[in-house]
C-alpha positions as a LaTeX table, in Angstrom:
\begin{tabular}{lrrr}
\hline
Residue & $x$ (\AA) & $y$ (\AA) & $z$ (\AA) \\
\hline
Unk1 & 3.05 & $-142.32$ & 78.39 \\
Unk2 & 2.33 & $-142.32$ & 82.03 \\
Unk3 & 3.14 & $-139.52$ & 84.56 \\
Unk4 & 6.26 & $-140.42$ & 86.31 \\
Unk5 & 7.52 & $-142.23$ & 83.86 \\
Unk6 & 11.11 & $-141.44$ & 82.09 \\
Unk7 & 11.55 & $-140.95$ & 78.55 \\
Unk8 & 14.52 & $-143.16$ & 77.93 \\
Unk9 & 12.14 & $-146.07$ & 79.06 \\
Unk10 & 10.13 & $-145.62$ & 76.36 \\
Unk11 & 13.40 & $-145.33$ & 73.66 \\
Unk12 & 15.10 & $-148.34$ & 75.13 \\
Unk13 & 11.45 & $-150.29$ & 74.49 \\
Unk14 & 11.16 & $-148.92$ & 71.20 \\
Unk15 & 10.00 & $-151.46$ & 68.52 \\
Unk16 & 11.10 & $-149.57$ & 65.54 \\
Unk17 & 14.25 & $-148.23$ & 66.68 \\
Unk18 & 16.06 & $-151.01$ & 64.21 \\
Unk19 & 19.94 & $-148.61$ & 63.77 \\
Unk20 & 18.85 & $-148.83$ & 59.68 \\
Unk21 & 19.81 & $-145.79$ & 57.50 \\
Unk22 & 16.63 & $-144.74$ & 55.78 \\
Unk23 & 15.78 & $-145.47$ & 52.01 \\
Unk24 & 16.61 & $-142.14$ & 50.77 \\
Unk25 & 20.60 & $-141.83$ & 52.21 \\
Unk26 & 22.95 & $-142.68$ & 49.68 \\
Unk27 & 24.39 & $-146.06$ & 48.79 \\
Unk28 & 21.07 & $-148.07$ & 48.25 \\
Unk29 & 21.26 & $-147.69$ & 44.44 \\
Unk30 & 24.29 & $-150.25$ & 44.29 \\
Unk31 & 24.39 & $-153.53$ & 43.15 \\
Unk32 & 25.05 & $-156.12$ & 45.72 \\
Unk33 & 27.86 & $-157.43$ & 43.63 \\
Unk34 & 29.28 & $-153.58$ & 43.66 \\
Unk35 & 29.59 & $-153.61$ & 47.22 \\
Unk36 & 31.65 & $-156.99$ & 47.95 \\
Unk37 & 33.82 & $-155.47$ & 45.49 \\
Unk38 & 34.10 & $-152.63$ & 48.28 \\
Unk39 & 32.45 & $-150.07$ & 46.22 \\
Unk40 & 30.30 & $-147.40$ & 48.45 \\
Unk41 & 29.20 & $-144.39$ & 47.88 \\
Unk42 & 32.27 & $-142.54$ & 49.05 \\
Unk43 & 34.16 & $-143.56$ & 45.59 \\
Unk44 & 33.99 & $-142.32$ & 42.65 \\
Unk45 & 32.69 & $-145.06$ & 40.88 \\
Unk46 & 30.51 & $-146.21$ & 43.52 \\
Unk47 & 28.99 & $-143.06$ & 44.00 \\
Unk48 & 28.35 & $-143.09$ & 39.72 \\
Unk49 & 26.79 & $-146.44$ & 40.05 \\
Unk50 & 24.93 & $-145.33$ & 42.74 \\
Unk51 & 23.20 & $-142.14$ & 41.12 \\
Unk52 & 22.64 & $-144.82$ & 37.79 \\
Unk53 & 21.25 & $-147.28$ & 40.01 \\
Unk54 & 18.03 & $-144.98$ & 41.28 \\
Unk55 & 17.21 & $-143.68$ & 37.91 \\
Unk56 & 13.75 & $-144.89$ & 37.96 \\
Unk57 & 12.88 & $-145.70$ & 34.08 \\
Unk58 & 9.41 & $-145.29$ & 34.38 \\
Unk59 & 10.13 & $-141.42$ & 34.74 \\
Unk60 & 10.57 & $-139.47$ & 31.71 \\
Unk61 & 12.94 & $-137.30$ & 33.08 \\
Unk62 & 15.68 & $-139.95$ & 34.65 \\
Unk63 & 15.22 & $-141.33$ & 31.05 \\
Unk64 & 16.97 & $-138.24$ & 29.77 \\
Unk65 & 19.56 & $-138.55$ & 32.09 \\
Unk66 & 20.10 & $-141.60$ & 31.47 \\
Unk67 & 20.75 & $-141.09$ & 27.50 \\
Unk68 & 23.04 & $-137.95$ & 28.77 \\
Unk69 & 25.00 & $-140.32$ & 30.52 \\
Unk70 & 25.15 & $-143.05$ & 28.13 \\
Unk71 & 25.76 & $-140.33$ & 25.44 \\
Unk72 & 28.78 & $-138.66$ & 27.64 \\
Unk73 & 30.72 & $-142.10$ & 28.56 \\
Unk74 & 30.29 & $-142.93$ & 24.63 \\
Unk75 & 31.42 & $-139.98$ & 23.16 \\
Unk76 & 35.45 & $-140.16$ & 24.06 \\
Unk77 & 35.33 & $-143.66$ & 22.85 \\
Unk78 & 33.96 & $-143.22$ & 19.32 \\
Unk79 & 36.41 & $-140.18$ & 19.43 \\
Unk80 & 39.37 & $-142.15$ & 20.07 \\
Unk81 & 37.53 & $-144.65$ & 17.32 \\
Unk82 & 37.62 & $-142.24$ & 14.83 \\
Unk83 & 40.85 & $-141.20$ & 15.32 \\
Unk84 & 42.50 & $-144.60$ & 14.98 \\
Unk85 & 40.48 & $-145.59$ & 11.87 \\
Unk86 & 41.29 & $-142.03$ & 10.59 \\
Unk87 & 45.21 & $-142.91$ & 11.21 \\
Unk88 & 45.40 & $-146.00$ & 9.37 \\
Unk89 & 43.43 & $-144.88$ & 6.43 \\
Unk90 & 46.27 & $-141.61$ & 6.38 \\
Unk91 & 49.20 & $-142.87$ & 8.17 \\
Unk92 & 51.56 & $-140.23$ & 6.52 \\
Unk93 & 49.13 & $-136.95$ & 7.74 \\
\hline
\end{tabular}
Protein backbone atom coordinates (compact mmCIF):
# COMPACT_ATOMS: atom_id res chain seq x y z
CA UNK A 1 0.00 0.00 0.00
CA UNK A 2 1.31 3.42 -0.56
CA UNK A 3 2.17 6.06 2.12
CA UNK A 4 -0.68 8.40 2.37
CA UNK A 5 -2.98 6.25 1.39
CA UNK A 6 -6.22 5.23 3.65
CA UNK A 7 -7.07 1.86 4.55
CA UNK A 8 -10.73 1.85 3.72
CA UNK A 9 -9.54 2.47 0.03
CA UNK A 10 -8.05 -0.57 -0.12
CA UNK A 11 -11.37 -2.56 1.63
CA UNK A 12 -13.82 -0.79 -0.59
CA UNK A 13 -11.43 -2.14 -3.74
CA UNK A 14 -11.23 -5.42 -2.34
CA UNK A 15 -11.69 -8.28 -4.91
CA UNK A 16 -12.48 -10.98 -2.52
CA UNK A 17 -14.56 -9.24 -0.15
CA UNK A 18 -17.75 -11.29 -1.80
CA UNK A 19 -20.37 -10.95 1.94
CA UNK A 20 -20.23 -15.18 1.64
CA UNK A 21 -20.29 -17.12 4.98
CA UNK A 22 -17.33 -19.44 4.84
CA UNK A 23 -17.55 -23.30 4.14
CA UNK A 24 -17.20 -24.35 7.61
CA UNK A 25 -20.40 -22.14 9.34
CA UNK A 26 -23.32 -24.15 9.67
CA UNK A 27 -26.12 -24.73 7.20
CA UNK A 28 -24.03 -25.92 4.11
CA UNK A 29 -24.75 -29.62 4.83
CA UNK A 30 -28.51 -29.16 3.67
CA UNK A 31 -30.12 -30.26 0.79
CA UNK A 32 -31.26 -27.61 -1.54
CA UNK A 33 -34.70 -29.09 -1.49
CA UNK A 34 -34.45 -28.78 2.60
CA UNK A 35 -34.07 -25.22 2.41
CA UNK A 36 -37.14 -24.10 0.04
CA UNK A 37 -38.93 -26.08 2.48
CA UNK A 38 -37.55 -23.29 4.98
CA UNK A 39 -35.43 -25.64 6.84
CA UNK A 40 -32.03 -23.88 8.29
CA UNK A 41 -29.95 -24.66 10.67
CA UNK A 42 -31.77 -22.90 13.47
CA UNK A 43 -34.51 -25.91 13.54
CA UNK A 44 -34.40 -28.83 14.84
CA UNK A 45 -34.65 -30.82 11.96
CA UNK A 46 -32.65 -28.67 9.85
CA UNK A 47 -29.95 -28.51 12.11
CA UNK A 48 -30.17 -32.83 12.17
CA UNK A 49 -30.03 -32.81 8.47
CA UNK A 50 -27.42 -30.56 8.55
CA UNK A 51 -24.91 -32.48 10.95
CA UNK A 52 -26.08 -35.86 8.53
CA UNK A 53 -25.39 -33.96 5.55
CA UNK A 54 -21.36 -33.37 6.31
CA UNK A 55 -20.71 -36.83 7.46
CA UNK A 56 -18.07 -37.47 5.00
CA UNK A 57 -18.32 -41.45 4.22
CA UNK A 58 -14.99 -41.85 3.22
CA UNK A 59 -14.04 -41.35 7.03
CA UNK A 60 -14.22 -44.24 9.23
CA UNK A 61 -15.24 -42.41 12.03
CA UNK A 62 -18.47 -40.33 10.55
CA UNK A 63 -19.26 -43.95 9.38
CA UNK A 64 -19.85 -44.86 13.00
CA UNK A 65 -21.87 -42.06 13.53
CA UNK A 66 -23.68 -42.56 10.99
CA UNK A 67 -24.79 -46.32 12.03
CA UNK A 68 -25.37 -44.62 15.70
CA UNK A 69 -27.76 -42.52 14.15
CA UNK A 70 -29.41 -44.82 11.89
CA UNK A 71 -29.38 -47.34 14.83
CA UNK A 72 -31.03 -44.57 17.37
CA UNK A 73 -33.96 -43.28 14.89
CA UNK A 74 -34.63 -47.22 14.27
CA UNK A 75 -34.75 -48.44 17.53
CA UNK A 76 -38.28 -46.75 18.86
CA UNK A 77 -39.78 -47.96 15.69
CA UNK A 78 -39.02 -51.69 15.85
CA UNK A 79 -40.00 -51.10 19.59
CA UNK A 80 -43.32 -49.87 18.87
CA UNK A 81 -43.17 -52.93 16.08
CA UNK A 82 -42.75 -55.36 18.52
CA UNK A 83 -45.16 -54.24 20.70
CA UNK A 84 -48.05 -54.23 18.25
CA UNK A 85 -47.20 -57.69 16.79
CA UNK A 86 -46.75 -58.78 20.47
CA UNK A 87 -50.51 -57.39 21.14
CA UNK A 88 -52.25 -59.15 18.53
CA UNK A 89 -50.57 -62.42 19.02
CA UNK A 90 -51.83 -61.90 23.13
CA UNK A 91 -54.64 -59.57 22.97
CA UNK A 92 -56.02 -60.71 26.44
CA UNK A 93 -52.32 -60.00 28.41
Amino acid sequence: MPPGSDVRDWLEEDPDDDDTEPSWFPGHGLPEHARQQGLTHHTQEGALLDFAGRLDPAKPFHRAVAWVLLAVFCFPVLVSLVRVVAALAFPYR
